[in-house]
mmCIF file of C-alpha atoms and ligand atoms in Angstrom:
data_model
loop_
_atom_site.group_PDB
_atom_site.id
_atom_site.type_symbol
_atom_site.label_atom_id
_atom_site.label_comp_id
_atom_site.label_asym_id
_atom_site.label_seq_id
_atom_site.Cartn_x
_atom_site.Cartn_y
_atom_site.Cartn_z
ATOM 1 C CA MET A 1 178.050 157.745 102.570
ATOM 2 C CA SER A 2 176.958 154.833 104.730
ATOM 3 C CA ASP A 3 179.596 153.573 107.132
ATOM 4 C CA GLY A 4 177.624 150.428 107.990
ATOM 5 C CA PHE A 5 178.196 147.011 106.460
ATOM 6 C CA LEU A 6 177.517 146.760 102.730
ATOM 7 C CA PRO A 7 176.472 143.228 101.773
ATOM 8 C CA TYR A 8 176.922 142.185 98.113
ATOM 9 C CA GLY A 9 173.153 142.257 97.681
ATOM 10 C CA ARG A 10 170.081 143.112 99.707
ATOM 11 C CA GLN A 11 166.301 143.322 99.235
ATOM 12 C CA TRP A 12 164.324 146.564 99.517
ATOM 13 C CA ILE A 13 161.132 146.089 101.524
ATOM 14 C CA ASP A 14 159.013 149.168 102.234
ATOM 15 C CA ASP A 15 155.690 149.912 103.953
ATOM 16 C CA ALA A 16 153.713 149.231 100.763
ATOM 17 C CA ASP A 17 155.192 145.712 100.641
ATOM 18 C CA ILE A 18 154.375 145.097 104.300
ATOM 19 C CA GLU A 19 150.838 146.324 103.789
ATOM 20 C CA ALA A 20 150.368 144.112 100.704
ATOM 21 C CA VAL A 21 151.416 141.032 102.672
ATOM 22 C CA THR A 22 149.290 142.028 105.677
ATOM 23 C CA THR A 23 146.239 142.464 103.434
ATOM 24 C CA CYS A 24 146.822 139.008 102.015
ATOM 25 C CA LEU A 25 147.162 137.481 105.489
ATOM 26 C CA LYS A 26 143.790 138.958 106.451
ATOM 27 C CA SER A 27 142.137 137.558 103.294
ATOM 28 C CA ASP A 28 140.731 134.088 102.579
ATOM 29 C CA TYR A 29 143.671 132.969 100.473
ATOM 30 C CA LEU A 30 147.138 132.121 101.688
ATOM 31 C CA THR A 31 148.088 129.805 98.862
ATOM 32 C CA THR A 32 146.942 130.114 95.203
ATOM 33 C CA GLY A 33 144.453 132.977 95.164
ATOM 34 C CA PRO A 34 143.837 136.360 93.546
ATOM 35 C CA ALA A 35 147.343 137.738 94.213
ATOM 36 C CA VAL A 36 148.912 134.867 92.245
ATOM 37 C CA SER A 37 146.823 135.595 89.128
ATOM 38 C CA ALA A 38 147.304 139.348 89.499
ATOM 39 C CA PHE A 39 151.102 138.929 89.827
ATOM 40 C CA GLU A 40 151.217 136.632 86.784
ATOM 41 C CA ARG A 41 149.224 139.074 84.651
ATOM 42 C CA ALA A 42 151.245 142.101 85.765
ATOM 43 C CA PHE A 43 154.572 140.324 85.255
ATOM 44 C CA ALA A 44 153.570 139.133 81.766
ATOM 45 C CA THR A 45 152.703 142.730 80.856
ATOM 46 C CA VAL A 46 155.975 144.132 82.193
ATOM 47 C CA VAL A 47 158.171 141.660 80.281
ATOM 48 C CA GLN A 48 155.889 141.738 77.208
ATOM 49 C CA ALA A 49 155.124 138.002 77.215
ATOM 50 C CA PRO A 50 151.660 136.602 76.501
ATOM 51 C CA HIS A 51 151.885 134.008 79.306
ATOM 52 C CA ALA A 52 153.453 133.923 82.770
ATOM 53 C CA VAL A 53 153.257 130.914 85.097
ATOM 54 C CA SER A 54 154.272 131.548 88.694
ATOM 55 C CA CYS A 55 155.890 128.875 90.814
ATOM 56 C CA HIS A 56 157.717 128.288 94.058
ATOM 57 C CA SER A 57 161.219 129.220 92.861
ATOM 58 C CA ALA A 58 163.321 129.559 89.727
ATOM 59 C CA THR A 59 164.576 126.041 90.404
ATOM 60 C CA ALA A 60 160.975 124.809 90.236
ATOM 61 C CA GLY A 61 160.424 127.000 87.159
ATOM 62 C CA LEU A 62 163.411 125.488 85.348
ATOM 63 C CA HIS A 63 162.141 121.998 86.199
ATOM 64 C CA LEU A 64 158.604 122.855 84.995
ATOM 65 C CA ALA A 65 159.891 124.369 81.734
ATOM 66 C CA TYR A 66 162.318 121.519 80.977
ATOM 67 C CA ASP A 67 159.644 118.919 81.813
ATOM 68 C CA ALA A 68 156.947 120.639 79.740
ATOM 69 C CA LEU A 69 159.347 120.725 76.774
ATOM 70 C CA GLY A 70 159.659 116.952 77.069
ATOM 71 C CA LEU A 71 163.189 116.740 78.468
ATOM 72 C CA GLY A 72 163.782 113.204 79.731
ATOM 73 C CA PRO A 73 166.177 110.247 79.906
ATOM 74 C CA GLY A 74 168.371 109.839 76.830
ATOM 75 C CA GLN A 75 168.112 113.578 76.212
ATOM 76 C CA CYS A 76 170.467 116.383 76.987
ATOM 77 C CA ALA A 77 170.560 119.904 78.420
ATOM 78 C CA ILE A 78 173.427 122.232 77.484
ATOM 79 C CA VAL A 79 174.107 124.750 80.257
ATOM 80 C CA PRO A 80 176.909 127.304 80.743
ATOM 81 C CA ALA A 81 179.655 126.482 83.250
ATOM 82 C CA ILE A 82 179.251 129.812 85.044
ATOM 83 C CA THR A 83 175.829 129.657 86.680
ATOM 84 C CA PHE A 84 174.108 128.612 89.861
ATOM 85 C CA VAL A 85 173.881 124.809 89.851
ATOM 86 C CA ALA A 86 170.054 124.880 89.581
ATOM 87 C CA THR A 87 170.271 125.514 85.802
ATOM 88 C CA ALA A 88 171.937 122.117 85.422
ATOM 89 C CA ASN A 89 170.190 120.283 88.277
ATOM 90 C CA ALA A 90 166.722 120.802 86.775
ATOM 91 C CA ALA A 91 167.834 118.668 83.812
ATOM 92 C CA ARG A 92 168.921 115.918 86.195
ATOM 93 C CA TYR A 93 165.458 116.007 87.863
ATOM 94 C CA CYS A 94 164.146 115.101 84.373
ATOM 95 C CA GLY A 95 166.650 112.250 84.076
ATOM 96 C CA ALA A 96 168.491 114.002 81.234
ATOM 97 C CA ASP A 97 172.253 114.298 80.696
ATOM 98 C CA VAL A 98 174.023 117.618 81.193
ATOM 99 C CA ILE A 99 176.632 119.057 78.828
ATOM 100 C CA VAL A 100 178.491 121.899 80.504
ATOM 101 C CA CYS A 101 179.334 124.565 77.939
ATOM 102 C CA ASP A 102 182.304 126.942 78.133
ATOM 103 C CA VAL A 103 181.775 130.716 78.388
ATOM 104 C CA ASP A 104 183.291 134.019 77.359
ATOM 105 C CA PRO A 105 186.158 134.532 79.865
ATOM 106 C CA ASP A 106 185.232 138.207 80.402
ATOM 107 C CA ASN A 107 181.461 138.292 80.837
ATOM 108 C CA GLY A 108 180.918 134.608 81.688
ATOM 109 C CA LEU A 109 178.199 134.151 79.054
ATOM 110 C CA MET A 110 177.552 131.221 76.733
ATOM 111 C CA THR A 111 178.507 132.376 73.219
ATOM 112 C CA PRO A 112 177.789 131.037 69.708
ATOM 113 C CA ASP A 113 181.390 129.739 69.603
ATOM 114 C CA THR A 114 181.283 127.974 72.969
ATOM 115 C CA LEU A 115 177.836 126.534 72.165
ATOM 116 C CA SER A 116 179.099 125.236 68.801
ATOM 117 C CA GLU A 117 181.910 123.483 70.661
ATOM 118 C CA ALA A 118 179.494 121.966 73.222
ATOM 119 C CA LEU A 119 177.153 120.785 70.461
ATOM 120 C CA LYS A 120 179.908 118.403 69.318
ATOM 121 C CA GLN A 121 179.136 116.318 72.430
ATOM 122 C CA LEU A 122 175.412 116.100 71.607
ATOM 123 C CA GLU A 123 175.741 112.954 69.465
ATOM 124 C CA GLY A 124 172.276 113.341 67.987
ATOM 125 C CA ARG A 125 170.415 113.474 71.303
ATOM 126 C CA PRO A 126 167.314 115.686 71.552
ATOM 127 C CA GLY A 127 167.029 118.193 74.372
ATOM 128 C CA LEU A 128 167.515 121.855 75.085
ATOM 129 C CA VAL A 129 169.944 124.711 75.538
ATOM 130 C CA ALA A 130 169.644 126.897 78.647
ATOM 131 C CA PRO A 131 171.625 130.145 78.286
ATOM 132 C CA VAL A 132 172.035 132.180 81.488
ATOM 133 C CA HIS A 133 171.954 135.990 81.408
ATOM 134 C CA LEU A 134 174.717 136.167 84.012
ATOM 135 C CA ALA A 135 174.633 139.290 86.209
ATOM 136 C CA GLY A 136 171.691 140.495 84.083
ATOM 137 C CA VAL A 137 173.658 140.794 80.817
ATOM 138 C CA PRO A 138 171.516 139.303 78.026
ATOM 139 C CA CYS A 139 173.190 136.561 75.974
ATOM 140 C CA ASP A 140 173.281 136.695 72.160
ATOM 141 C CA MET A 141 169.897 134.958 71.949
ATOM 142 C CA PRO A 142 169.322 135.255 68.175
ATOM 143 C CA ALA A 143 172.586 133.427 67.440
ATOM 144 C CA LEU A 144 172.307 130.891 70.303
ATOM 145 C CA ALA A 145 168.694 130.047 69.409
ATOM 146 C CA ALA A 146 169.548 129.655 65.706
ATOM 147 C CA LEU A 147 172.277 127.143 66.608
ATOM 148 C CA ALA A 148 169.969 125.295 68.999
ATOM 149 C CA ARG A 149 167.118 125.101 66.466
ATOM 150 C CA ALA A 150 169.498 123.843 63.768
ATOM 151 C CA HIS A 151 170.155 120.867 66.078
ATOM 152 C CA GLY A 152 166.466 120.383 66.912
ATOM 153 C CA LEU A 153 166.905 121.669 70.472
ATOM 154 C CA SER A 154 164.498 123.756 72.570
ATOM 155 C CA VAL A 155 165.705 126.955 74.253
ATOM 156 C CA VAL A 156 165.042 127.973 77.872
ATOM 157 C CA GLU A 157 166.539 131.230 79.144
ATOM 158 C CA ASP A 158 167.635 131.179 82.779
ATOM 159 C CA ALA A 159 166.704 134.823 83.380
ATOM 160 C CA SER A 160 167.076 134.633 87.180
ATOM 161 C CA HIS A 161 169.420 137.656 87.077
ATOM 162 C CA ALA A 162 167.806 139.599 84.280
ATOM 163 C CA VAL A 163 164.425 141.071 85.131
ATOM 164 C CA GLY A 164 164.496 144.624 83.756
ATOM 165 C CA SER A 165 167.230 143.947 81.173
ATOM 166 C CA LEU A 166 166.796 144.851 77.492
ATOM 167 C CA ASP A 167 168.227 142.902 74.548
ATOM 168 C CA GLU A 168 169.824 144.359 71.396
ATOM 169 C CA ALA A 169 166.368 144.858 69.854
ATOM 170 C CA GLY A 170 165.227 146.749 72.975
ATOM 171 C CA SER A 171 162.839 144.027 74.077
ATOM 172 C CA PRO A 172 162.704 143.104 77.757
ATOM 173 C CA THR A 173 164.162 139.816 78.977
ATOM 174 C CA GLY A 174 161.216 137.450 79.314
ATOM 175 C CA ALA A 175 159.487 138.468 76.079
ATOM 176 C CA CYS A 176 160.946 135.261 74.568
ATOM 177 C CA PRO A 177 161.297 136.364 70.921
ATOM 178 C CA HIS A 178 163.866 133.594 70.368
ATOM 179 C CA SER A 179 163.289 131.084 73.179
ATOM 180 C CA ASP A 180 160.558 128.676 74.270
ATOM 181 C CA ALA A 181 160.519 130.062 77.799
ATOM 182 C CA ALA A 182 162.358 132.320 80.262
ATOM 183 C CA VAL A 183 162.663 131.592 83.975
ATOM 184 C CA PHE A 184 162.935 134.232 86.725
ATOM 185 C CA SER A 185 163.857 134.025 90.422
ATOM 186 C CA PHE A 186 162.436 136.139 93.235
ATOM 187 C CA HIS A 187 164.862 134.972 95.899
ATOM 188 C CA PRO A 188 165.518 138.032 98.109
ATOM 189 C CA VAL A 189 169.011 138.590 96.730
ATOM 190 C CA LYS A 190 167.638 138.903 93.178
ATOM 191 C CA THR A 191 166.186 142.143 91.765
ATOM 192 C CA LEU A 192 162.595 141.437 92.914
ATOM 193 C CA ALA A 193 161.939 139.648 96.221
ATOM 194 C CA CYS A 194 159.086 137.256 97.051
ATOM 195 C CA GLY A 195 160.831 135.352 99.854
ATOM 196 C CA GLU A 196 160.888 132.313 97.580
ATOM 197 C CA GLY A 197 159.340 132.614 94.164
ATOM 198 C CA GLY A 198 159.755 132.018 90.461
ATOM 199 C CA MET A 199 158.054 132.827 87.165
ATOM 200 C CA VAL A 200 158.189 131.232 83.736
ATOM 201 C CA THR A 201 157.196 133.341 80.735
ATOM 202 C CA THR A 202 156.467 131.996 77.256
ATOM 203 C CA ARG A 203 154.764 132.829 73.971
ATOM 204 C CA ASP A 204 153.464 129.231 73.716
ATOM 205 C CA ALA A 205 149.964 128.841 75.212
ATOM 206 C CA ALA A 206 150.112 125.026 75.231
ATOM 207 C CA LEU A 207 153.466 125.065 77.022
ATOM 208 C CA ALA A 208 152.084 127.505 79.635
ATOM 209 C CA GLU A 209 149.133 125.188 80.188
ATOM 210 C CA ARG A 210 151.350 122.116 80.676
ATOM 211 C CA MET A 211 153.489 124.005 83.199
ATOM 212 C CA ALA A 212 150.427 125.305 85.081
ATOM 213 C CA LEU A 213 149.117 121.740 85.308
ATOM 214 C CA ALA A 214 152.429 120.242 86.453
ATOM 215 C CA ARG A 215 152.978 122.854 89.175
ATOM 216 C CA SER A 216 149.920 121.530 91.014
ATOM 217 C CA HIS A 217 150.242 117.716 90.870
ATOM 218 C CA GLY A 218 148.976 117.460 87.277
ATOM 219 C CA ILE A 219 145.459 117.759 88.709
ATOM 220 C CA VAL A 220 142.535 119.156 86.697
ATOM 221 C CA ARG A 221 139.410 120.396 88.496
ATOM 222 C CA GLU A 222 137.306 121.855 85.663
ATOM 223 C CA ALA A 223 134.673 119.395 84.409
ATOM 224 C CA ASP A 224 135.064 120.476 80.791
ATOM 225 C CA ARG A 225 138.705 119.377 80.878
ATOM 226 C CA PHE A 226 138.147 115.898 82.358
ATOM 227 C CA GLU A 227 139.317 112.915 80.344
ATOM 228 C CA ARG A 228 136.837 110.663 82.145
ATOM 229 C CA SER A 229 133.316 112.103 81.940
ATOM 230 C CA ALA A 230 132.121 113.705 85.184
ATOM 231 C CA ARG A 231 129.393 111.759 86.977
ATOM 232 C CA ALA A 232 126.535 113.407 88.836
ATOM 233 C CA ASP A 233 127.043 111.082 91.853
ATOM 234 C CA GLU A 234 130.730 112.107 92.185
ATOM 235 C CA PRO A 235 130.635 115.879 92.574
ATOM 236 C CA TRP A 236 134.054 115.767 94.272
ATOM 237 C CA TRP A 237 135.722 114.295 91.174
ATOM 238 C CA TYR A 238 139.031 115.726 90.023
ATOM 239 C CA GLU A 239 141.613 114.155 87.796
ATOM 240 C CA MET A 240 145.343 113.724 87.839
ATOM 241 C CA GLN A 241 146.234 113.716 84.155
ATOM 242 C CA ALA A 242 150.017 113.979 84.287
ATOM 243 C CA LEU A 243 152.730 113.586 86.912
ATOM 244 C CA GLY A 244 153.267 116.937 88.603
ATOM 245 C CA TRP A 245 154.592 118.490 91.785
ATOM 246 C CA ASN A 246 153.553 121.011 94.382
ATOM 247 C CA TYR A 247 155.454 123.961 92.934
ATOM 248 C CA ARG A 248 152.751 126.544 93.663
ATOM 249 C CA MET A 249 153.555 130.095 94.720
ATOM 250 C CA PRO A 250 151.714 131.075 97.931
ATOM 251 C CA ASP A 251 149.436 134.120 97.659
ATOM 252 C CA ILE A 252 151.468 135.733 100.460
ATOM 253 C CA ASN A 253 154.579 135.619 98.252
ATOM 254 C CA ALA A 254 152.642 136.787 95.182
ATOM 255 C CA ALA A 255 151.248 139.773 97.123
ATOM 256 C CA LEU A 256 154.832 140.745 97.955
ATOM 257 C CA GLY A 257 155.957 140.113 94.367
ATOM 258 C CA LEU A 258 153.190 142.295 92.949
ATOM 259 C CA SER A 259 154.079 145.116 95.321
ATOM 260 C CA GLN A 260 157.784 144.741 94.432
ATOM 261 C CA LEU A 261 156.934 144.803 90.720
ATOM 262 C CA ASN A 262 155.534 148.324 91.207
ATOM 263 C CA LYS A 263 159.089 149.339 92.127
ATOM 264 C CA LEU A 264 160.852 147.564 89.249
ATOM 265 C CA GLU A 265 161.447 150.789 87.331
ATOM 266 C CA LEU A 266 162.928 152.428 90.416
ATOM 267 C CA PHE A 267 165.043 149.345 91.215
ATOM 268 C CA ALA A 268 166.255 149.075 87.617
ATOM 269 C CA SER A 269 167.196 152.745 87.228
ATOM 270 C CA ARG A 270 169.003 152.684 90.575
ATOM 271 C CA ARG A 271 170.935 149.538 89.617
ATOM 272 C CA ARG A 272 171.886 151.109 86.258
ATOM 273 C CA GLN A 273 172.986 154.314 88.025
ATOM 274 C CA LEU A 274 175.138 152.487 90.589
ATOM 275 C CA ALA A 275 176.648 150.219 87.918
ATOM 276 C CA ARG A 276 177.589 153.289 85.847
ATOM 277 C CA ALA A 277 179.255 154.810 88.911
ATOM 278 C CA TYR A 278 181.292 151.619 89.388
ATOM 279 C CA ASP A 279 182.133 151.546 85.652
ATOM 280 C CA ASP A 280 183.532 155.084 85.818
ATOM 281 C CA LEU A 281 185.501 154.437 89.009
ATOM 282 C CA LEU A 282 187.011 151.191 87.711
ATOM 283 C CA GLU A 283 187.859 152.346 84.201
ATOM 284 C CA GLY A 284 191.577 152.796 83.501
ATOM 285 C CA GLN A 285 192.832 151.092 86.685
ATOM 286 C CA GLY A 286 195.496 149.152 84.820
ATOM 287 C CA ALA A 287 195.742 145.641 83.475
ATOM 288 C CA HIS A 288 194.834 143.783 86.668
ATOM 289 C CA LEU A 289 191.521 145.382 87.648
ATOM 290 C CA ALA A 290 188.584 145.730 85.255
ATOM 291 C CA PRO A 291 184.941 146.716 85.603
ATOM 292 C CA SER A 292 182.090 144.269 85.123
ATOM 293 C CA ALA A 293 182.012 143.164 81.480
ATOM 294 C CA GLY A 294 178.834 143.690 79.478
ATOM 295 C CA ARG A 295 178.012 142.879 75.883
ATOM 296 C CA ALA A 296 177.750 145.335 72.986
ATOM 297 C CA GLY A 297 174.250 146.502 72.104
ATOM 298 C CA VAL A 298 172.363 145.305 75.187
ATOM 299 C CA ASP A 299 171.139 147.303 78.201
ATOM 300 C CA PRO A 300 171.468 145.140 81.305
ATOM 301 C CA CYS A 301 169.679 145.714 84.590
ATOM 302 C CA ARG A 302 172.492 144.254 86.633
ATOM 303 C CA HIS A 303 171.741 141.790 89.397
ATOM 304 C CA LEU A 304 175.458 141.536 90.188
ATOM 305 C CA TYR A 305 178.390 143.863 89.729
ATOM 306 C CA ASN A 306 181.009 141.214 88.983
ATOM 307 C CA ILE A 307 184.413 142.814 88.427
ATOM 308 C CA ARG A 308 187.577 141.116 87.179
ATOM 309 C CA ILE A 309 190.793 141.078 89.175
ATOM 310 C CA ASP A 310 194.033 139.302 88.269
ATOM 311 C CA PHE A 311 194.725 138.170 91.838
ATOM 312 C CA GLN A 312 197.731 136.148 90.722
ATOM 313 C CA ALA A 313 199.434 139.088 89.029
ATOM 314 C CA LEU A 314 198.702 141.300 92.037
ATOM 315 C CA GLY A 315 200.144 138.647 94.362
ATOM 316 C CA LYS A 316 197.197 138.554 96.761
ATOM 317 C CA PRO A 317 194.808 135.608 97.047
ATOM 318 C CA ARG A 318 191.103 136.345 96.562
ATOM 319 C CA ALA A 319 190.221 134.976 100.023
ATOM 320 C CA GLN A 320 192.610 137.505 101.575
ATOM 321 C CA VAL A 321 191.146 140.358 99.532
ATOM 322 C CA MET A 322 187.628 139.359 100.607
ATOM 323 C CA THR A 323 188.649 139.157 104.272
ATOM 324 C CA GLU A 324 190.309 142.589 104.213
ATOM 325 C CA LEU A 325 187.284 144.129 102.460
ATOM 326 C CA ARG A 326 184.996 142.538 105.036
ATOM 327 C CA GLU A 327 187.096 144.135 107.794
ATOM 328 C CA GLN A 328 186.234 147.460 106.173
ATOM 329 C CA GLY A 329 182.542 146.623 106.129
ATOM 330 C CA ILE A 330 182.345 145.553 102.503
ATOM 331 C CA GLY A 331 180.773 142.238 101.599
ATOM 332 C CA THR A 332 181.790 140.486 98.382
ATOM 333 C CA GLN A 333 180.944 137.131 96.809
ATOM 334 C CA VAL A 334 182.147 134.804 94.057
ATOM 335 C CA HIS A 335 179.699 134.010 91.216
ATOM 336 C CA TYR A 336 180.083 131.146 90.462
ATOM 337 C CA ILE A 337 182.105 128.010 91.084
ATOM 338 C CA PRO A 338 181.971 126.404 87.609
ATOM 339 C CA VAL A 339 179.271 123.726 87.405
ATOM 340 C CA HIS A 340 181.668 121.121 85.964
ATOM 341 C CA GLN A 341 183.958 121.401 89.020
ATOM 342 C CA HIS A 342 181.318 120.254 91.533
ATOM 343 C CA PRO A 343 181.956 116.646 92.643
ATOM 344 C CA TYR A 344 178.472 115.549 91.544
ATOM 345 C CA TYR A 345 179.117 116.666 87.956
ATOM 346 C CA VAL A 346 182.687 115.347 87.992
ATOM 347 C CA ARG A 347 181.277 111.918 88.917
ATOM 348 C CA LEU A 348 178.689 112.232 86.132
ATOM 349 C CA ASN A 349 180.776 113.712 83.319
ATOM 350 C CA GLY A 350 184.394 113.129 84.364
ATOM 351 C CA GLU A 351 187.054 115.816 84.823
ATOM 352 C CA ARG A 352 186.677 118.548 82.212
ATOM 353 C CA THR A 353 188.689 121.627 81.390
ATOM 354 C CA LEU A 354 186.786 124.656 80.135
ATOM 355 C CA PRO A 355 189.358 127.448 79.711
ATOM 356 C CA GLY A 356 186.904 130.359 79.441
ATOM 357 C CA ALA A 357 185.060 129.302 82.598
ATOM 358 C CA GLU A 358 188.268 128.700 84.516
ATOM 359 C CA HIS A 359 189.624 132.103 83.510
ATOM 360 C CA HIS A 360 186.357 133.761 84.590
ATOM 361 C CA TYR A 361 186.246 131.891 87.894
ATOM 362 C CA ALA A 362 189.865 132.775 88.745
ATOM 363 C CA ARG A 363 189.214 136.515 88.433
ATOM 364 C CA THR A 364 185.604 137.223 89.320
ATOM 365 C CA LEU A 365 184.472 139.111 92.419
ATOM 366 C CA SER A 366 180.984 140.553 92.999
ATOM 367 C CA LEU A 367 180.916 143.944 94.711
ATOM 368 C CA PRO A 368 177.913 145.300 96.667
ATOM 369 C CA LEU A 369 175.051 146.260 94.330
ATOM 370 C CA TYR A 370 171.493 146.902 95.497
ATOM 371 C CA PRO A 371 169.082 149.825 95.064
ATOM 372 C CA MET A 372 169.298 151.080 98.655
ATOM 373 C CA MET A 373 173.040 151.744 98.441
ATOM 374 C CA ALA A 374 173.924 155.421 98.805
ATOM 375 C CA ASP A 375 175.260 157.387 95.817
ATOM 376 C CA GLU A 376 178.672 157.554 97.471
ATOM 377 C CA ASP A 377 178.927 153.842 98.306
ATOM 378 C CA PRO A 378 180.547 152.744 95.016
ATOM 379 C CA GLU A 379 183.334 155.228 95.714
ATOM 380 C CA ARG A 380 183.784 153.889 99.237
ATOM 381 C CA VAL A 381 183.946 150.327 97.860
ATOM 382 C CA VAL A 382 186.396 151.101 95.036
ATOM 383 C CA SER A 383 188.698 153.161 97.292
ATOM 384 C CA ALA A 384 188.841 150.343 99.816
ATOM 385 C CA LEU A 385 189.421 147.827 97.028
ATOM 386 C CA LYS A 386 192.324 149.810 95.584
ATOM 387 C CA VAL A 387 193.959 150.064 99.002
ATOM 388 C CA VAL A 388 193.527 146.333 99.608
ATOM 389 C CA LEU A 389 194.944 145.530 96.154
ATOM 390 C CA GLY A 390 197.828 147.974 96.607
ATOM 391 C CA LEU A 391 196.804 150.045 93.578
HETATM 392 C C1 PLP B 1 169.119 132.172 91.974
HETATM 393 C C2 PLP B 1 169.309 131.390 90.727
HETATM 394 C C3 PLP B 1 168.572 130.240 90.439
HETATM 395 C C4 PLP B 1 167.650 129.605 91.431
HETATM 396 O O1 PLP B 1 166.688 130.458 91.894
HETATM 397 P P1 PLP B 1 165.740 130.039 93.111
HETATM 398 O O2 PLP B 1 164.579 130.954 92.958
HETATM 399 O O3 PLP B 1 166.530 130.270 94.352
HETATM 400 O O4 PLP B 1 165.382 128.613 92.912
HETATM 401 C C5 PLP B 1 168.749 129.624 89.214
HETATM 402 N N1 PLP B 1 169.616 130.110 88.310
HETATM 403 C C6 PLP B 1 170.353 131.213 88.557
HETATM 404 C C7 PLP B 1 171.288 131.704 87.507
HETATM 405 C C8 PLP B 1 170.240 131.869 89.781
HETATM 406 O O5 PLP B 1 171.011 132.919 90.050
#
């Protein structure tokens, strides 16, 4: 058992990763080079998607996907209340409205029922739905996508938490059997670390091409793709064909990502093992403390181990619980403050009440979960938690 500090999440960087980055630094390419294409190809294979477009972050990836699907002013993105704000913000970058959708109070996921309710605010606008696989638990994509399609909406999965997860049909998150695209994050706290990094996977070749163009200023350099014919006296000619951004992933980050991807199976099995240990320890602890909630039929690779505590019934505020756990060397975090409660979205959409999201937010607490934790650490965490909660 480790007696050092256990943060709620932490990257695993080994000598192979360091060597991969060092090799890249000694090469000719620091930004888009061979590591970027190799990482894209390898990632596409792992998640069983025909196309993968790397980018600077998941935030950039969400923006690229929404933009390439045509999201714009007068349109609408429906996002769950329990997510990192980037899922919603990317729609605002496109000038679109945001409808914040309620979630299942236990697992924090958008459901067919909560989406149906949110769709009542659509008022005929085109746009998209962006379900979030919170903590790595895949949403009910067949049902959510069917509802979205019936309203003419596109579907983008925010899969930032869900690399390595399997849906009810056993297909990996990112394969996009029901969605237009899935977006991944390689922020160090997520399952794979690039420093900063993101990836968008899709089955749609044209969509992948639009995203690849937009991530580098909308600039085309291949003569056979020019709209204006190339002239012999302008060998430097390149064309900007659409408005884009600099959302490129540096080769340094891709070299790290590719090396991390080699460890995905190890990371995923370790996360599943540790989550099972927590599940067993937290089962049957009474009405006020419950393990992380999953969803029937899916096999999550958990990014977070978000348990549920009825702090009110136990008579101890969450901040106090977190402080006392910290004093025992255990880091915890709250995922997430509901999107609709942030002042920016209150100004935009007015005060809203979403009972499922508020219930989830009141109870959630993320315990330490990362592959390098020792086998005995979940027991150390749960024992300390029970003492702090007086259970
Ligand atoms: C981390 C995260 C993002 C943003 O990822 P970055 O790579 O940091 O831009 C978006 N959505 C969710 C659900 C996340 O957890």
